[in-house]
mmCIF file of C-alpha atoms in Angstrom:
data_model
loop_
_atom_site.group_PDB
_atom_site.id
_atom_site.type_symbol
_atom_site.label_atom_id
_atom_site.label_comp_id
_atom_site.label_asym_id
_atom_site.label_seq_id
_atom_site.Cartn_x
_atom_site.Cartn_y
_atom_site.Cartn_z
ATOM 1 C CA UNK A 606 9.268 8.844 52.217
ATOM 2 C CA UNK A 607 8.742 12.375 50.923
ATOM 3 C CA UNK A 608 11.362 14.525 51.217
ATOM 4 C CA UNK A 609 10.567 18.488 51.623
ATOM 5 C CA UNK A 610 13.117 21.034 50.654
ATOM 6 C CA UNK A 611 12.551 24.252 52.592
ATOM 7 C CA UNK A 612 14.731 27.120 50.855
ATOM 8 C CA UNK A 613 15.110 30.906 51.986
ATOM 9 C CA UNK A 614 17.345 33.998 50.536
ATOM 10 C CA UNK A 615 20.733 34.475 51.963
ATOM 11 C CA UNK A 616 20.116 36.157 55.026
ATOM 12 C CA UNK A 617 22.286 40.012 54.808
ATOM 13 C CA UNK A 618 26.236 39.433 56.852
ATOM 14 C CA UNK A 619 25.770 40.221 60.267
ATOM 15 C CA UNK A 620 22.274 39.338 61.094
ATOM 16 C CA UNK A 621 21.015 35.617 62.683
ATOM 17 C CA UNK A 622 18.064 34.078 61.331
ATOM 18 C CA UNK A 623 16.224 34.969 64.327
ATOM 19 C CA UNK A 624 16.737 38.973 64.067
ATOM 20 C CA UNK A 625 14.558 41.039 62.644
ATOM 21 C CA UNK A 626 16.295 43.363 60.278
ATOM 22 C CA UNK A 627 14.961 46.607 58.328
ATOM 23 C CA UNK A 628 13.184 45.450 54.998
ATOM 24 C CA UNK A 629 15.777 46.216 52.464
ATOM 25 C CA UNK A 630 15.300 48.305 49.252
ATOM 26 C CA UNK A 631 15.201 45.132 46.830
ATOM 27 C CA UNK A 632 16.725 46.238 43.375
ATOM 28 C CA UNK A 633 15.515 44.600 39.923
ATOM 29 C CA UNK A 634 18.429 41.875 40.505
ATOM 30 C CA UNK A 635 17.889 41.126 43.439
ATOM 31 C CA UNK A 636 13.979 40.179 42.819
ATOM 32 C CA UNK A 637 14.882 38.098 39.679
ATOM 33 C CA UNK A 638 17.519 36.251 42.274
ATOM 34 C CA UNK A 639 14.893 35.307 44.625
ATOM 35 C CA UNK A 640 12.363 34.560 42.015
ATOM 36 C CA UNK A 641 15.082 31.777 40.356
ATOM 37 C CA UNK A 642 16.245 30.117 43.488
ATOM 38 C CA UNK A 643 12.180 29.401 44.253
ATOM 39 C CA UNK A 644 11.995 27.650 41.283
ATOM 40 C CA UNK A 645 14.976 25.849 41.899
ATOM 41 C CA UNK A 646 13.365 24.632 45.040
ATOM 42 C CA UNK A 647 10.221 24.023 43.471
ATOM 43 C CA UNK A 648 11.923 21.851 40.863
ATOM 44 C CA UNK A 649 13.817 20.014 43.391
ATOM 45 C CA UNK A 650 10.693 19.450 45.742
ATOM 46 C CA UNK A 651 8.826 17.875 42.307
ATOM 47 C CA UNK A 652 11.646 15.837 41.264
ATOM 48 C CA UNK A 653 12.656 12.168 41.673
ATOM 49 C CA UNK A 654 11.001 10.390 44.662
ATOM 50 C CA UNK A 655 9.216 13.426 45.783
ATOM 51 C CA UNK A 656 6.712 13.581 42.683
ATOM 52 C CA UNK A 657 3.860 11.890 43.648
ATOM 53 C CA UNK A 658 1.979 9.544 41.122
ATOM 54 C CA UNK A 659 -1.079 10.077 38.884
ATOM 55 C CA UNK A 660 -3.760 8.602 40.734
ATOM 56 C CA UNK A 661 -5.556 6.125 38.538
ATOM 57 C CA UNK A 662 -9.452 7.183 37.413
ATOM 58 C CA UNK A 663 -11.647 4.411 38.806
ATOM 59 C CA UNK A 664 -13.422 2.076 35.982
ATOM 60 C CA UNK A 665 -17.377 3.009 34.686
ATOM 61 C CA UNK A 666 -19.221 0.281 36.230
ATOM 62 C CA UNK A 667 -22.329 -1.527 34.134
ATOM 63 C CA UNK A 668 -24.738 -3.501 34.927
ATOM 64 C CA UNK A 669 -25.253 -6.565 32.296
ATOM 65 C CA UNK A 670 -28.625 -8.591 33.214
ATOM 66 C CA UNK A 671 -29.843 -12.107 32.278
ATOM 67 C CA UNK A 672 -32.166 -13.902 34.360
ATOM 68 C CA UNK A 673 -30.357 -17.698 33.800
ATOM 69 C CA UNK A 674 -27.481 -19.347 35.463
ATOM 70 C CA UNK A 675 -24.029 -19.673 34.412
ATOM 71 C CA UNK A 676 -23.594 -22.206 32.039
ATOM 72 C CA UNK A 677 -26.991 -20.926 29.877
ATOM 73 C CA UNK A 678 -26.556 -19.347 26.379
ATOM 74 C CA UNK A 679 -27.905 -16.164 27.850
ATOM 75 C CA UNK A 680 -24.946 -16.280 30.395
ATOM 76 C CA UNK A 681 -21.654 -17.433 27.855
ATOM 77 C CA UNK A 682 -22.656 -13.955 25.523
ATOM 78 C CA UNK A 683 -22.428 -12.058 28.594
ATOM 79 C CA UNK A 684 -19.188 -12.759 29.978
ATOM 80 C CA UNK A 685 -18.003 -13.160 26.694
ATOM 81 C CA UNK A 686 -19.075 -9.208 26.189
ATOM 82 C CA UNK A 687 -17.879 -8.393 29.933
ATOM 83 C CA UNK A 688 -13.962 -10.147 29.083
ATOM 84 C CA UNK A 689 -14.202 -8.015 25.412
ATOM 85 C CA UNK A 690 -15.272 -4.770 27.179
ATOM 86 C CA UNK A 691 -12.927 -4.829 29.645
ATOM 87 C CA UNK A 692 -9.830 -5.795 28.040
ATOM 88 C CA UNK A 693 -10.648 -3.598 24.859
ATOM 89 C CA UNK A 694 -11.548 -0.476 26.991
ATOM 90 C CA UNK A 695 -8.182 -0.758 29.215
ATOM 91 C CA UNK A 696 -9.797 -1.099 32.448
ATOM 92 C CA UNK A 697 -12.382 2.080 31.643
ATOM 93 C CA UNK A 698 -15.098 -0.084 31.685
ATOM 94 C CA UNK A 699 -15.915 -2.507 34.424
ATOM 95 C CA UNK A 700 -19.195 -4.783 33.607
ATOM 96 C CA UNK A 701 -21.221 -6.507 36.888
ATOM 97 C CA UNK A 702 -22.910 -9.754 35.288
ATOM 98 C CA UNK A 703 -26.338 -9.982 37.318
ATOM 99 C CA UNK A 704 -28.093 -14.084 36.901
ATOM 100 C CA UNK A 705 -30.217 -16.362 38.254
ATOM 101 C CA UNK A 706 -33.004 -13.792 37.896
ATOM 102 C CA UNK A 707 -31.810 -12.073 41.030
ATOM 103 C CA UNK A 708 -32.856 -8.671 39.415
ATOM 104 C CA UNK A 709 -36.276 -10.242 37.920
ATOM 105 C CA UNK A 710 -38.472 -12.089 35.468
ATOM 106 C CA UNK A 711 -36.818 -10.836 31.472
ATOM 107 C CA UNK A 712 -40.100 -8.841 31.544
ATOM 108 C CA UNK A 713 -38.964 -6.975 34.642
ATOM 109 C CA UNK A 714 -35.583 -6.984 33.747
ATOM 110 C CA UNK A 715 -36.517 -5.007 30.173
ATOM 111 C CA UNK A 716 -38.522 -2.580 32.419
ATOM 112 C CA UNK A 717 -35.380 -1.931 34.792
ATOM 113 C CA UNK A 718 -33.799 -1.414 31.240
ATOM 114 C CA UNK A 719 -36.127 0.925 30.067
ATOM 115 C CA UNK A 720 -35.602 3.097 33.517
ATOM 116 C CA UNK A 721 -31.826 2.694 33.018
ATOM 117 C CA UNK A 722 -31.589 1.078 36.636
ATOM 118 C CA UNK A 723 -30.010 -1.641 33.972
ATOM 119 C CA UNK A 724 -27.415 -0.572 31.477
ATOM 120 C CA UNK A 725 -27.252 -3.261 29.706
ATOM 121 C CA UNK A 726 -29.323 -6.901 29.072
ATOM 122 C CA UNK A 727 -29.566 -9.899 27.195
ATOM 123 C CA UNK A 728 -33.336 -11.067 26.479
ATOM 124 C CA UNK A 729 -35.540 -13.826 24.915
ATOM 125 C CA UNK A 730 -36.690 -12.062 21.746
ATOM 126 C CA UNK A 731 -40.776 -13.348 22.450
ATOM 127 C CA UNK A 732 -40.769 -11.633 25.350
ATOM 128 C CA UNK A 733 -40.537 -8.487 23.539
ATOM 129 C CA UNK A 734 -43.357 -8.518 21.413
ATOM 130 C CA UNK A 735 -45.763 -6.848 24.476
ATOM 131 C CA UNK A 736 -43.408 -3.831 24.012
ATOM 132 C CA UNK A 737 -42.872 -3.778 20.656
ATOM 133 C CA UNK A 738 -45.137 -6.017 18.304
ATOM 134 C CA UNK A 739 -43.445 -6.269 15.333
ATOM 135 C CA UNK A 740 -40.529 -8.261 16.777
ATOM 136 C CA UNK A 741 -42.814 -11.316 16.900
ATOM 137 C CA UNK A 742 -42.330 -12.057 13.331
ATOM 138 C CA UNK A 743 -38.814 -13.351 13.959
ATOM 139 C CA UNK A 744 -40.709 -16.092 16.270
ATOM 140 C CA UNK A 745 -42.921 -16.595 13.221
ATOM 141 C CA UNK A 746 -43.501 -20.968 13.907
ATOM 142 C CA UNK A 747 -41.243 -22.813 10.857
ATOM 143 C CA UNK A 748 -40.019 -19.455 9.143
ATOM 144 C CA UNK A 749 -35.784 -20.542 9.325
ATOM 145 C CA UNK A 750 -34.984 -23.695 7.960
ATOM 146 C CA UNK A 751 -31.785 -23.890 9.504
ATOM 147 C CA UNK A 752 -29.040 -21.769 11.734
ATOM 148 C CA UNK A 753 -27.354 -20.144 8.538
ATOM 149 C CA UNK A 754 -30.289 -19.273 7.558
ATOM 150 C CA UNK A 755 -31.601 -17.803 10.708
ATOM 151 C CA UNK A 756 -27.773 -15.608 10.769
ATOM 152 C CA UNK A 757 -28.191 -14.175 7.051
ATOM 153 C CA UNK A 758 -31.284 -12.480 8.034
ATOM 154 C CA UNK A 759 -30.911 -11.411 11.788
ATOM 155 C CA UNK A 760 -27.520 -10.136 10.890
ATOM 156 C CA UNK A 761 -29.084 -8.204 7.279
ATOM 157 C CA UNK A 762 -30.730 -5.475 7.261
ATOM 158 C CA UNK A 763 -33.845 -7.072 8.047
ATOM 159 C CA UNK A 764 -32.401 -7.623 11.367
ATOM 160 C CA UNK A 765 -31.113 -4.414 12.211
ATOM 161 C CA UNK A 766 -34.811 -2.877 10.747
ATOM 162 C CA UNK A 767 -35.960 -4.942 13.624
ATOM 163 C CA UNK A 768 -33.443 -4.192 16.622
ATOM 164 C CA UNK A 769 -33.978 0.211 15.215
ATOM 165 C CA UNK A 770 -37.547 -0.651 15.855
ATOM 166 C CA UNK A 771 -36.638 -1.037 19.720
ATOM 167 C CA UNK A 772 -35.799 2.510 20.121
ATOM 168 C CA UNK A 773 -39.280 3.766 20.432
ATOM 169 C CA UNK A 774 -39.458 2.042 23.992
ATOM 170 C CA UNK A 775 -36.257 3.309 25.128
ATOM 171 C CA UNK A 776 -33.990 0.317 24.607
ATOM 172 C CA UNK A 777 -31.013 0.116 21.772
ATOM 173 C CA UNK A 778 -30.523 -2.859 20.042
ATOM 174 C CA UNK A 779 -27.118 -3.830 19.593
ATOM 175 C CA UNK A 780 -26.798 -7.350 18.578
ATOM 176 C CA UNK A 781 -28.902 -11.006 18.539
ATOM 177 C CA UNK A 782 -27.314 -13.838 20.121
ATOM 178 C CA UNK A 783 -28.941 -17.449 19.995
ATOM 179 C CA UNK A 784 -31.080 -19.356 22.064
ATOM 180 C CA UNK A 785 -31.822 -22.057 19.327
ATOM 181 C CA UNK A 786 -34.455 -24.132 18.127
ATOM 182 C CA UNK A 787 -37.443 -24.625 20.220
ATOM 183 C CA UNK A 788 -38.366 -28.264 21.242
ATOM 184 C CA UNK A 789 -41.156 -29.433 23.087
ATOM 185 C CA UNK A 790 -41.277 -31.645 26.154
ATOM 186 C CA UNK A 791 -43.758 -33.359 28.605
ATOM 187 C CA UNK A 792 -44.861 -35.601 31.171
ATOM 188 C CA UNK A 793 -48.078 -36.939 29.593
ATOM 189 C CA UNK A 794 -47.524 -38.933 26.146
ATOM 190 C CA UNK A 795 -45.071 -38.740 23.461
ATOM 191 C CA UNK A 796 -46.001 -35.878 20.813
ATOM 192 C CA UNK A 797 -45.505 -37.693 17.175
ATOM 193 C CA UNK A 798 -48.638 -35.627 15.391
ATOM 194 C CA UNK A 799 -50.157 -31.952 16.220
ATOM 195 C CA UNK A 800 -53.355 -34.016 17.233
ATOM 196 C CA UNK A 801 -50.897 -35.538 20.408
ATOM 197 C CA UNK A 802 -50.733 -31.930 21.672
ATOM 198 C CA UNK A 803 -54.171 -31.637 22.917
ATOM 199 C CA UNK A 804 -54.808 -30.726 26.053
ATOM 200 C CA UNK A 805 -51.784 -30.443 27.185
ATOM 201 C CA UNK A 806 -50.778 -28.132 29.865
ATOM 202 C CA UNK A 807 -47.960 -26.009 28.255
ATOM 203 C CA UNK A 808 -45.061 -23.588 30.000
ATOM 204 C CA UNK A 809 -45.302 -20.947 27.157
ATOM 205 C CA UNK A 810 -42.731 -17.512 26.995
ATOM 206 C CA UNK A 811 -44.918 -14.343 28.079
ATOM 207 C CA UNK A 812 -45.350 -13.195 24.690
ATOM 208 C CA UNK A 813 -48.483 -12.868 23.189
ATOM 209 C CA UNK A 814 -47.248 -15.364 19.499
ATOM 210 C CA UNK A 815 -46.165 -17.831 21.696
ATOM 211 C CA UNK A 816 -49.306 -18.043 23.477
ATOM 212 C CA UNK A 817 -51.362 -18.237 20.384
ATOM 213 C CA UNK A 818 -49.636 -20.642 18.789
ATOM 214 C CA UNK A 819 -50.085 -22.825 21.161
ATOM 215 C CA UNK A 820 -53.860 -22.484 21.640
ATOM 216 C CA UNK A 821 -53.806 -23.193 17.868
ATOM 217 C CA UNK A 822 -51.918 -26.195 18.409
ATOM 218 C CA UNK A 823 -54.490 -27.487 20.642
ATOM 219 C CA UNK A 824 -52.063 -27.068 24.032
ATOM 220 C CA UNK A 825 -53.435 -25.332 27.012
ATOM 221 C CA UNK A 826 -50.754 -22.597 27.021
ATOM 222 C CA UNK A 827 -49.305 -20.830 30.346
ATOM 223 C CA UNK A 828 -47.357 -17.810 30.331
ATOM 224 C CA UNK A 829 -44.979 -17.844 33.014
ATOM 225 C CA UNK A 830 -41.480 -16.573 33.866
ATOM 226 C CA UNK A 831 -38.277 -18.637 34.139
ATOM 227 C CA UNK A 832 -37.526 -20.839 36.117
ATOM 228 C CA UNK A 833 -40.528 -23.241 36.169
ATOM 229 C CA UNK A 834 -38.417 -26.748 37.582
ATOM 230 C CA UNK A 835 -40.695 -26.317 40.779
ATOM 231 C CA UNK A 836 -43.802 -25.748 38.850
ATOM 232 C CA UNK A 837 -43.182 -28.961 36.723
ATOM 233 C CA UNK A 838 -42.672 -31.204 39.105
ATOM 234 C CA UNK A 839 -45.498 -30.374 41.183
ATOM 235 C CA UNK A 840 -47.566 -31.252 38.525
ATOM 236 C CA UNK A 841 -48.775 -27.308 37.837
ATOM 237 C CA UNK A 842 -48.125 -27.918 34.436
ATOM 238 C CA UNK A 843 -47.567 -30.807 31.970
ATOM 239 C CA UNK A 844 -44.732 -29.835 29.775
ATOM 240 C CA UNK A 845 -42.335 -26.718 28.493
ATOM 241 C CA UNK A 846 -40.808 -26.068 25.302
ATOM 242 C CA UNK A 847 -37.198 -24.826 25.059
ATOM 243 C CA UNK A 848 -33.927 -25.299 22.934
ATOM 244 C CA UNK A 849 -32.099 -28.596 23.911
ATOM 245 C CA UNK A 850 -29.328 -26.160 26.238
ATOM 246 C CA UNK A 851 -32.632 -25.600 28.581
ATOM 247 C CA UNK A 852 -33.413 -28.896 29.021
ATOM 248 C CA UNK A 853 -29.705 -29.879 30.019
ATOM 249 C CA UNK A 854 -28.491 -27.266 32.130
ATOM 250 C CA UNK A 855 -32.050 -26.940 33.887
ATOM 251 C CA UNK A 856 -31.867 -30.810 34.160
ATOM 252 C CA UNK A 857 -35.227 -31.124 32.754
ATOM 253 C CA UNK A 858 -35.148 -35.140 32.364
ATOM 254 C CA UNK A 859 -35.680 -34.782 36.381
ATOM 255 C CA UNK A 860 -39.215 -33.783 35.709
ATOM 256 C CA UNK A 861 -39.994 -34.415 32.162
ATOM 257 C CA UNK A 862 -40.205 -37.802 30.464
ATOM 258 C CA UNK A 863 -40.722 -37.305 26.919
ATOM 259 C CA UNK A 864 -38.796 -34.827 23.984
ATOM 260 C CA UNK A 865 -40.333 -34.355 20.926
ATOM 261 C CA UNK A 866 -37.755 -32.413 17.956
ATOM 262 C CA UNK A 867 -40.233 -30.136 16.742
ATOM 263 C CA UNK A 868 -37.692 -27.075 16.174
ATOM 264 C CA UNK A 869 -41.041 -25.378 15.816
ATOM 265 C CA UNK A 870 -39.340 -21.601 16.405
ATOM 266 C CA UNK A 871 -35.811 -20.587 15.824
ATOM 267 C CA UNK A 872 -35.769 -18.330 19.298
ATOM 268 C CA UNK A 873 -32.953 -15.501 18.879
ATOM 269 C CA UNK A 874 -31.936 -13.235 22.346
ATOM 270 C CA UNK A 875 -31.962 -9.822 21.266
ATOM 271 C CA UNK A 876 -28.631 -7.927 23.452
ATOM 272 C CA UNK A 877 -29.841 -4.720 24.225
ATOM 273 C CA UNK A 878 -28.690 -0.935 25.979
ATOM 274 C CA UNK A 879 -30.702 1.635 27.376
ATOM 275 C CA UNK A 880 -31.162 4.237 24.967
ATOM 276 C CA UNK A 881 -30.614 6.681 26.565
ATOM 277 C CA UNK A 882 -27.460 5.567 28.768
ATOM 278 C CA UNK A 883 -26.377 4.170 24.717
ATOM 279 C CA UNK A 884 -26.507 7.777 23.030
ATOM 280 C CA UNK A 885 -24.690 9.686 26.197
ATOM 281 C CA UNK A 886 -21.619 7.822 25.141
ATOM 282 C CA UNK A 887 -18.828 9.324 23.768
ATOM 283 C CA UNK A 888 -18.684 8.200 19.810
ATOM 284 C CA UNK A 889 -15.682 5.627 20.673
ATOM 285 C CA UNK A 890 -17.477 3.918 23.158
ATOM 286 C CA UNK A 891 -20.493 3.760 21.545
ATOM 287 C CA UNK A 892 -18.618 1.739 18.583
ATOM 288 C CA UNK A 893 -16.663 -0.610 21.116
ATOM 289 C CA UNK A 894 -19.613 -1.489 22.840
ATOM 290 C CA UNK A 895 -21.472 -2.337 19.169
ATOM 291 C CA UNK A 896 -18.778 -4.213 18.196
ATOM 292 C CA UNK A 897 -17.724 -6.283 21.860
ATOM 293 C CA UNK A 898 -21.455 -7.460 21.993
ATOM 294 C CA UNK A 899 -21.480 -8.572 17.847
ATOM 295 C CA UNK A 900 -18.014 -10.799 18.407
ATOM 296 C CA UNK A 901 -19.689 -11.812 22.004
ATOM 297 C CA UNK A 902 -22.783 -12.741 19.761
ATOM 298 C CA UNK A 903 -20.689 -14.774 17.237
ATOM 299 C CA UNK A 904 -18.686 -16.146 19.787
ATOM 300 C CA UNK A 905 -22.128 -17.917 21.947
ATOM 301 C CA UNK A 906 -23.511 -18.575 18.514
ATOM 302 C CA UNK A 907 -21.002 -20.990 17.366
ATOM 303 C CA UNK A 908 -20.596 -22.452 20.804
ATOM 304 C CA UNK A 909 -24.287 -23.039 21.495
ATOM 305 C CA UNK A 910 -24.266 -25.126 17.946
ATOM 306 C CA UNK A 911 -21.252 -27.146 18.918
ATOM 307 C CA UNK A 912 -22.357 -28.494 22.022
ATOM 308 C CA UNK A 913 -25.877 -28.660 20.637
ATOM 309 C CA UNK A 914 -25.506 -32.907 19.965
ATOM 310 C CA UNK A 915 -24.190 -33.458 23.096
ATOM 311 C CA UNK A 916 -26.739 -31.887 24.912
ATOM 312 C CA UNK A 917 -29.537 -34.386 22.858
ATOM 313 C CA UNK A 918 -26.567 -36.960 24.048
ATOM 314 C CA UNK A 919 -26.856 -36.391 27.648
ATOM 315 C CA UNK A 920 -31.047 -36.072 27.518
ATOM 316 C CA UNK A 921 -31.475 -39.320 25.907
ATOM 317 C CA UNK A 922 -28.471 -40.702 28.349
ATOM 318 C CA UNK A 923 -30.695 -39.315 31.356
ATOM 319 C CA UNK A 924 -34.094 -41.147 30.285
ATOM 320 C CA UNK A 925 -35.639 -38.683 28.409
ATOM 321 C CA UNK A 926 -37.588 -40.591 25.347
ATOM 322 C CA UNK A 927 -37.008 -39.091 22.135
ATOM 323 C CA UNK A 928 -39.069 -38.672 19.355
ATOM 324 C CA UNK A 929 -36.836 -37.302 16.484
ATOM 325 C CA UNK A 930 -38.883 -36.873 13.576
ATOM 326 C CA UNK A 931 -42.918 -35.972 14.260
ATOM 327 C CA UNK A 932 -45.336 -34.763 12.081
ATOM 328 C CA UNK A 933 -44.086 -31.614 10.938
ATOM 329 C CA UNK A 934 -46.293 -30.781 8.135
ATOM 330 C CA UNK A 935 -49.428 -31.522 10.669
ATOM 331 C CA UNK A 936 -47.652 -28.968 12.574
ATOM 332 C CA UNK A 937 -47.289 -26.418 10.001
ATOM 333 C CA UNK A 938 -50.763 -26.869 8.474
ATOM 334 C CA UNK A 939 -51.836 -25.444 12.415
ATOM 335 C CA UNK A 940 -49.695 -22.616 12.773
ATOM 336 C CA UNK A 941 -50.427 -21.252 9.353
ATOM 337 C CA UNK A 942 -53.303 -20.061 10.385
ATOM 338 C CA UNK A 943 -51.768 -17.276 12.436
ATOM 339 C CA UNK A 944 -50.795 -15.555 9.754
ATOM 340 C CA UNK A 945 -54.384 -13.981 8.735
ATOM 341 C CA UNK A 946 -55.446 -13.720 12.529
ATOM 342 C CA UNK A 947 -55.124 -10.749 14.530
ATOM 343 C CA UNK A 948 -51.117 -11.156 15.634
ATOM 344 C CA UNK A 949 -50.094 -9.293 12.607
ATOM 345 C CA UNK A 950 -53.307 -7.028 11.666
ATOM 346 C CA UNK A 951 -51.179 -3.900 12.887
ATOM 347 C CA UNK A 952 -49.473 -2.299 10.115
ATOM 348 C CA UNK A 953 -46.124 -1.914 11.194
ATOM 349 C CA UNK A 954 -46.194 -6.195 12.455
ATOM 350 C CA UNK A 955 -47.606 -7.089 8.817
ATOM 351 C CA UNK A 956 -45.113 -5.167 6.739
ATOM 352 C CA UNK A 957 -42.692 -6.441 9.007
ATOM 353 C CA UNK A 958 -43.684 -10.199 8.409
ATOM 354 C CA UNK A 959 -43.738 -9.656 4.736
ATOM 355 C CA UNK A 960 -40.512 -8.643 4.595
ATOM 356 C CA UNK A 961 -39.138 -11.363 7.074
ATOM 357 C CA UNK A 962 -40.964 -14.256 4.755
ATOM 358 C CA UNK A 963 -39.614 -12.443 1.620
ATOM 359 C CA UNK A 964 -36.183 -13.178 3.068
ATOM 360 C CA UNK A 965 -36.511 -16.035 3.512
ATOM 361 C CA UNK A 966 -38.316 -17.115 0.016
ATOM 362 C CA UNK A 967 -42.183 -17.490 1.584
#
């Protein structure tokens, strides 16, 4: 309980405290008098249990966006970033992790973004290239031969060149995390050669290279957002191509029979701000939240390749038939051909390319 200290001059000999005496002359010692026994009150009314506490300032909340379920690559970076943010900012920061696509498709999600409804988001790379083109390169078909390779470059200056580029449309790139190496599955006929391909009736990203290469492959392709489950087992379309983490955690066996290990595109998310939400931050904050979403990044990298075996493990143990080693070259000799067509006429996409390929010795 608060205890208050009420405090009053010496009242003059004679007088009650309920008379009403002539105002005295007050001399120069008498003032200072009165003037130090308030602040002795003062004092004691402030000290010990009477001082009330600080109040607390209540955390920044952010909203972090990914449109797949916990579990998903998309998902691990972002509570990894949410734990880093939080604990490294001392409770300043408080990050709301929004999934399942209960704020959208990723195309609506990077438009939310770009409106700064969203603070922050992590996003399939292809789905980018609509806003800006030159980010297709990195979903070039074949251009990383493996993971390391795949790091050196997104995490180079190459990289970064391409996560600056963002900027124009309102979004900062921070950091890529991994979605992994594209695979292709349906419910038709096992894919062993390009020549198996088609026809078939193919979930593609919403992304204008993955739709192309896939009419060069001889597939029917689909854009379409995530999820599709519904869509393949009505029959709507024949097959979807993902990394192996899709096809496990969105239980993909249910409705597909066959898995062909084409690794045909090494599909990077890019982790992205808004802009403009990005530059009003103090200079601290600006560098914690760089550097929470590059150890989030490293952190879902190297877990997405660990588990990456036992998620062909659990496919095959589920009935999916496997074909591990098609045709690649029949593949590549296809999606070559993209490379003189109109995807990367534009300036800015062909300079781009040229310096991805250089990177990578092509």
């Amino acid at each position: 309980m608060h205890r208050l200290f009420r405090c009053h001059p010496p009242l003059p000999s004679g007088l009650s405290a309920h008379a009403a005496p002539s105002r005295p002359k007050r001399t120069p010692s008498a003032v200072v008098a009165v003037l130090v026994l308030t602040l002795a009150c003062i004092a004691a009314a402030l000290s010990g249990t009477a001082r009330p506490a600080l109040a607390a300032s209540a955390p920044t909340e952010l909203t972090l966006a990914v449109v797949t379920t916990p579990g998903s690559a998309q998902h691990v970076c972002a509570e990894r970033f949410r734990q880093l943010l939080e604990e490294r900012s001392r409770g300043a920061y408080r990050v709301v992790v929004h999934h399942s696509g209960t704020l959208g498709t990723e195309t609506e999600i990077l438009q939310q973004l770009q409106l700064g409804g969203v603070q922050l988001a992590i996003i399939t790379l292809g789905v980018l290239d609509p806003f800006v083109p030159e980010v297709k390169v990195l979903d070039y078909p074949f251009l990383f031969r493996d993971a390391a390779e795949a790091d050196r470059v997104l995490d180079g200056p190459t990289g970064r060149a391409l996560l600056d580029a963002l900027e124009r449309v309102g979004l900062k790139g921070l950091h890529f995390s991994e979605n992994g190496f594209r695979h292709l599955t349906n419910n038709v006929r096992p894919v062993r050669t390009v020549d198996d391909v088609r026809g078939l009736k193919v979930r593609v990203l919403e992304s204008t290279l993955h739709r192309e290469l896939w009419r060069a492959l001889g597939a029917n392709p689909t854009p379409m957002g995530w999820p599709i489950y519904a869509e393949l087992q009505q029959g709507t379309i024949d097959g979807q191509e993902n990394p192996l983490w899709v096809m496990a955690e969105y239980r993909m066996p249910e409705v597909q029979k066959h898995l062909s290990l084409t690794g045909h595109v090494y599909s990077a998310h890019a982790d992205l701000a808004n802009l403009a939400w990005f530059n009003g931050l103090p200079e601290a904050d600006r560098a914690l939240v760089m550097r929470c979403m590059a150890d989030a990044a490293a952190y879902q990298r190297a877990y997405n390749r660990e588990k990456d075996a036992d998620y062909l493990r659990r496919l095959r143990e589920a009935g999916m038939q496997v074909v591990d080693a098609p045709d690649l070259a029949s593949f590549r000799a296809r999606a070559d051909a993209l490379r003189q067509g109109p995807l990367f006429a534009e300036p800015r996409t062909r300079e781009m390319l040229a310096r991805v390929l250089a990177a990578v010795g092509r």
